């Protein structure tokens, strides 16, 4: 049944719900420097619609500087006390297990900076063994996901992600992309070939049959 050499799947958004980690990290930084945190739904709507962080901070009456916020954000966002807010999206285990019928290899390709805490989180969530390889990309590099994958040789591959970085990576690789619309970006910002609100709702058999 296997039709593809690789599935390249993003972590935060397609597999993990990160809304509460992002919000609690933001809220605590606002509390540290002074200001009024937005409610979670307003905050997440702004993030999903790519509203610039300085505008979010202005709306929050943030009393520090942009650099103050960014420094503390980068220090905190992948620490265990915030990673604990992440949880698995619906039917992730069942869905990833089913994907193994269609892909020779499943690569987790994620934009994280703390490798140790990422691996610990994947083990704690009992999903680390679903992946043939874990590729950690750092945001300091141009086109980081594409740069990490461009040397691979394959006949057919597919990307699943929830941001513009994922859809851009698919286009640079010359493969199709499934955009997850209930993640970090609103559907309007995803230029994908297919869409699903969650990975459990991807009609993978139909997509593979079309290609």
Short mmCIF file of C-alpha atoms in Angstrom, two decimals, residues 7 9 11 15 88 91-101 103-108 122-123 125-134 199:
data_model
loop_
_atom_site.label_atom_id
_atom_site.label_comp_id
_atom_site.label_asym_id
_atom_site.label_seq_id
_atom_site.Cartn_x
_atom_site.Cartn_y
_atom_site.Cartn_z
CA UNK A 7 6.09 12.23 5.05
CA UNK A 9 5.25 16.51 9.35
CA UNK A 11 4.98 19.14 15.40
CA UNK A 15 0.41 17.09 16.32
CA UNK A 88 -1.87 15.92 21.72
CA UNK A 91 -6.51 10.80 17.57
CA UNK A 92 -2.84 11.55 16.93
CA UNK A 93 -1.65 8.04 17.83
CA UNK A 94 -4.19 6.34 15.60
CA UNK A 95 -3.55 8.75 12.73
CA UNK A 96 0.25 8.48 12.79
CA UNK A 97 -0.01 4.72 12.97
CA UNK A 98 -2.28 4.74 9.91
CA UNK A 99 0.16 7.00 8.03
CA UNK A 100 2.74 4.22 8.25
CA UNK A 101 0.66 2.35 5.66
CA UNK A 103 4.81 6.34 3.80
CA UNK A 104 8.09 4.45 3.92
CA UNK A 105 9.45 6.96 6.42
CA UNK A 106 7.88 9.61 8.63
CA UNK A 107 10.12 12.54 9.52
CA UNK A 108 9.18 14.97 12.25
CA UNK A 122 8.13 13.57 22.79
CA UNK A 123 9.02 10.74 25.16
CA UNK A 125 3.83 12.13 25.31
CA UNK A 126 4.76 8.62 24.08
CA UNK A 127 4.96 9.63 20.42
CA UNK A 128 8.71 9.56 19.80
CA UNK A 129 8.60 6.07 18.27
CA UNK A 130 6.22 7.10 15.51
CA UNK A 131 9.03 8.94 13.74
CA UNK A 132 11.86 7.45 11.72
CA UNK A 133 13.85 10.62 12.22
CA UNK A 134 13.46 13.86 14.16
CA UNK A 199 -4.55 15.54 10.94
#
